[in-house]
Structures are given as structure tokens and as C-alpha cells.
Amino acid sequence: MRKSSRSGILTAVCVTSLTLPALLAAPSAAAPRTTEAAPSCVAMYQSWRYTEAANDCAGSASVMVLYQDGSTSLCSTLAPLAVRTVGEGYLGQHGRADHLETC
């Protein structure tokens, strides 16, 4: 009896460990977009490893990267004159960045 309960637990752990990373790595769901493009005073630069944003606006700007596959990065707030990494580069799982949006 102990063998079957152990194998059941082992099976549950294996299934969870195989499916959880796939669920966490899934791109954001395609929802209707209510955001708008970032202001022209916020520039985006993408390399193979990172996507950076530079805020040349007078005030703070909150932006996120919209990738060509439709997924988005997390929202990042940049102080005036700040440069910050806001997403992954074009070799990441979402490919090339399309543009920045406000968030």
C-alpha cells in the first residue's frame, strides 16, 4: 500500500514540475488594448540581450514593451532623464520589440 501512495505522490510532483514552467512562460493573453503608444520623448533601444528605454521627458513615464508576438513586458516607471532596462532582447522568448506603450 505504501508503494502505490508514494508512486502517486511522485507522479503528481513530476506532472507539476513539467507543466508549471510551461504555464508560467506562456505569453500574456491577447486582450483588447486600451493603452497608447509611449510619448515621443521616451526612446527604445533593443540589443540581443535587453530592451532599454530612455526618458527625455520633463516628468516620469510609465512604459511597457510590446513585442511582435503580442506579449508585453512588465510596467516600468522611469524618472526624467533615466535610462533603464525594461524588457528582454530580441533573442528572448518573445523576439523583437515592436514599440513602447504607456501603462
PDB file of C-alpha atoms in Angstrom:
ATOM      1  CA  MET A   1       0.000   0.000   0.000  1.00  0.00           C
ATOM      2  CA  ARG A   2       2.855   2.390   0.745  1.00  0.00           C
ATOM      3  CA  LYS A   3       4.374   1.834  -2.677  1.00  0.00           C
ATOM      4  CA  SER A   4       1.254   2.974  -4.526  1.00  0.00           C
ATOM      5  CA  SER A   5       0.800   6.119  -2.418  1.00  0.00           C
ATOM      6  CA  ARG A   6       4.467   7.044  -2.922  1.00  0.00           C
ATOM      7  CA  SER A   7       4.229   6.486  -6.662  1.00  0.00           C
ATOM      8  CA  GLY A   8       1.075   8.635  -6.769  1.00  0.00           C
ATOM      9  CA  ILE A   9       2.859  11.472  -4.987  1.00  0.00           C
ATOM     10  CA  LEU A  10       5.880  11.063  -7.236  1.00  0.00           C
ATOM     11  CA  THR A  11       3.655  11.183 -10.313  1.00  0.00           C
ATOM     12  CA  ALA A  12       1.927  14.350  -9.071  1.00  0.00           C
ATOM     13  CA  VAL A  13       5.278  16.030  -8.383  1.00  0.00           C
ATOM     14  CA  CYS A  14       6.600  15.067 -11.833  1.00  0.00           C
ATOM     15  CA  VAL A  15       3.483  16.315 -13.632  1.00  0.00           C
ATOM     16  CA  THR A  16       3.534  19.592 -11.683  1.00  0.00           C
ATOM     17  CA  SER A  17       7.236  20.156 -12.283  1.00  0.00           C
ATOM     18  CA  LEU A  18       6.775  19.563 -16.029  1.00  0.00           C
ATOM     19  CA  THR A  19       3.656  21.689 -16.542  1.00  0.00           C
ATOM     20  CA  LEU A  20       4.262  24.625 -14.167  1.00  0.00           C
ATOM     21  CA  PRO A  21       7.173  26.150 -16.146  1.00  0.00           C
ATOM     22  CA  ALA A  22       5.120  25.990 -19.351  1.00  0.00           C
ATOM     23  CA  LEU A  23       2.211  27.772 -17.681  1.00  0.00           C
ATOM     24  CA  LEU A  24       4.453  30.460 -16.200  1.00  0.00           C
ATOM     25  CA  ALA A  25       6.251  31.075 -19.503  1.00  0.00           C
ATOM     26  CA  ALA A  26       3.074  31.488 -21.553  1.00  0.00           C
ATOM     27  CA  PRO A  27       2.790  34.880 -23.270  1.00  0.00           C
ATOM     28  CA  SER A  28       0.205  37.319 -21.992  1.00  0.00           C
ATOM     29  CA  ALA A  29      -3.300  36.668 -23.173  1.00  0.00           C
ATOM     30  CA  ALA A  30      -4.437  38.704 -26.143  1.00  0.00           C
ATOM     31  CA  ALA A  31      -6.809  41.193 -24.569  1.00  0.00           C
ATOM     32  CA  PRO A  32      -8.183  44.306 -26.204  1.00  0.00           C
ATOM     33  CA  ARG A  33      -5.544  47.023 -25.872  1.00  0.00           C
ATOM     34  CA  THR A  34      -6.609  50.182 -24.070  1.00  0.00           C
ATOM     35  CA  THR A  35      -3.116  51.626 -23.791  1.00  0.00           C
ATOM     36  CA  GLU A  36      -1.484  54.075 -26.126  1.00  0.00           C
ATOM     37  CA  ALA A  37       1.986  54.488 -27.548  1.00  0.00           C
ATOM     38  CA  ALA A  38       4.599  55.973 -25.240  1.00  0.00           C
ATOM     39  CA  PRO A  39       5.315  59.691 -25.695  1.00  0.00           C
ATOM     40  CA  SER A  40       7.882  60.607 -28.340  1.00  0.00           C
ATOM     41  CA  CYS A  41      10.277  61.831 -25.628  1.00  0.00           C
ATOM     42  CA  VAL A  42      10.734  58.171 -24.499  1.00  0.00           C
ATOM     43  CA  ALA A  43      13.104  56.239 -26.773  1.00  0.00           C
ATOM     44  CA  MET A  44      13.529  52.474 -27.026  1.00  0.00           C
ATOM     45  CA  TYR A  45      16.804  50.633 -27.742  1.00  0.00           C
ATOM     46  CA  GLN A  46      16.995  46.864 -28.207  1.00  0.00           C
ATOM     47  CA  SER A  47      20.048  44.618 -28.319  1.00  0.00           C
ATOM     48  CA  TRP A  48      20.292  40.840 -28.444  1.00  0.00           C
ATOM     49  CA  ARG A  49      20.017  40.696 -24.651  1.00  0.00           C
ATOM     50  CA  TYR A  50      17.994  43.683 -23.356  1.00  0.00           C
ATOM     51  CA  THR A  51      15.446  46.298 -24.339  1.00  0.00           C
ATOM     52  CA  GLU A  52      16.113  49.676 -22.731  1.00  0.00           C
ATOM     53  CA  ALA A  53      14.049  52.845 -22.513  1.00  0.00           C
ATOM     54  CA  ALA A  54      15.393  56.365 -22.126  1.00  0.00           C
ATOM     55  CA  ASN A  55      13.115  59.038 -20.691  1.00  0.00           C
ATOM     56  CA  ASP A  56      13.868  62.519 -22.049  1.00  0.00           C
ATOM     57  CA  CYS A  57      10.516  63.888 -20.822  1.00  0.00           C
ATOM     58  CA  ALA A  58      10.082  66.600 -18.196  1.00  0.00           C
ATOM     59  CA  GLY A  59       8.192  64.179 -15.914  1.00  0.00           C
ATOM     60  CA  SER A  60       8.159  60.482 -15.080  1.00  0.00           C
ATOM     61  CA  ALA A  61       6.938  57.997 -17.676  1.00  0.00           C
ATOM     62  CA  SER A  62       5.495  54.508 -17.117  1.00  0.00           C
ATOM     63  CA  VAL A  63       6.046  52.222 -20.094  1.00  0.00           C
ATOM     64  CA  MET A  64       5.973  48.578 -21.131  1.00  0.00           C
ATOM     65  CA  VAL A  65       7.404  46.845 -24.186  1.00  0.00           C
ATOM     66  CA  LEU A  66       5.021  45.399 -26.757  1.00  0.00           C
ATOM     67  CA  TYR A  67       6.719  42.540 -28.620  1.00  0.00           C
ATOM     68  CA  GLN A  68       5.937  41.382 -32.162  1.00  0.00           C
ATOM     69  CA  ASP A  69       4.293  38.205 -30.820  1.00  0.00           C
ATOM     70  CA  GLY A  70       1.742  40.349 -28.930  1.00  0.00           C
ATOM     71  CA  SER A  71       3.115  39.811 -25.425  1.00  0.00           C
ATOM     72  CA  THR A  72       4.151  42.664 -23.156  1.00  0.00           C
ATOM     73  CA  SER A  73       6.818  43.264 -20.540  1.00  0.00           C
ATOM     74  CA  LEU A  74       6.149  44.400 -17.012  1.00  0.00           C
ATOM     75  CA  CYS A  75       5.334  48.074 -16.450  1.00  0.00           C
ATOM     76  CA  SER A  76       8.406  50.188 -15.636  1.00  0.00           C
ATOM     77  CA  THR A  77       8.419  53.762 -14.359  1.00  0.00           C
ATOM     78  CA  LEU A  78      11.308  55.937 -15.481  1.00  0.00           C
ATOM     79  CA  ALA A  79      12.280  59.176 -13.782  1.00  0.00           C
ATOM     80  CA  PRO A  80      13.131  62.151 -16.006  1.00  0.00           C
ATOM     81  CA  LEU A  81      16.458  61.641 -17.857  1.00  0.00           C
ATOM     82  CA  ALA A  82      16.640  57.989 -16.709  1.00  0.00           C
ATOM     83  CA  VAL A  83      17.718  55.025 -18.838  1.00  0.00           C
ATOM     84  CA  ARG A  84      16.534  51.604 -17.677  1.00  0.00           C
ATOM     85  CA  THR A  85      16.243  48.007 -18.852  1.00  0.00           C
ATOM     86  CA  VAL A  86      12.528  47.400 -19.466  1.00  0.00           C
ATOM     87  CA  GLY A  87      12.471  44.041 -21.259  1.00  0.00           C
ATOM     88  CA  GLU A  88      14.357  41.202 -22.859  1.00  0.00           C
ATOM     89  CA  GLY A  89      16.335  41.431 -26.076  1.00  0.00           C
ATOM     90  CA  TYR A  90      15.484  40.027 -29.487  1.00  0.00           C
ATOM     91  CA  LEU A  91      16.976  36.615 -28.653  1.00  0.00           C
ATOM     92  CA  GLY A  92      14.469  36.221 -25.787  1.00  0.00           C
ATOM     93  CA  GLN A  93      11.319  34.129 -25.963  1.00  0.00           C
ATOM     94  CA  HIS A  94       9.186  36.947 -27.445  1.00  0.00           C
ATOM     95  CA  GLY A  95      11.526  38.079 -30.236  1.00  0.00           C
ATOM     96  CA  ARG A  96      11.878  41.660 -31.368  1.00  0.00           C
ATOM     97  CA  ALA A  97      10.295  44.566 -29.546  1.00  0.00           C
ATOM     98  CA  ASP A  98       7.711  46.401 -31.625  1.00  0.00           C
ATOM     99  CA  HIS A  99       7.256  49.594 -29.577  1.00  0.00           C
ATOM    100  CA  LEU A 100       6.703  51.045 -26.099  1.00  0.00           C
ATOM    101  CA  GLU A 101       3.230  51.645 -24.662  1.00  0.00           C
ATOM    102  CA  THR A 102       2.110  53.591 -21.617  1.00  0.00           C
ATOM    103  CA  CYS A 103       0.908  51.620 -18.610  1.00  0.00           C
TER     104      CYS A 103
END
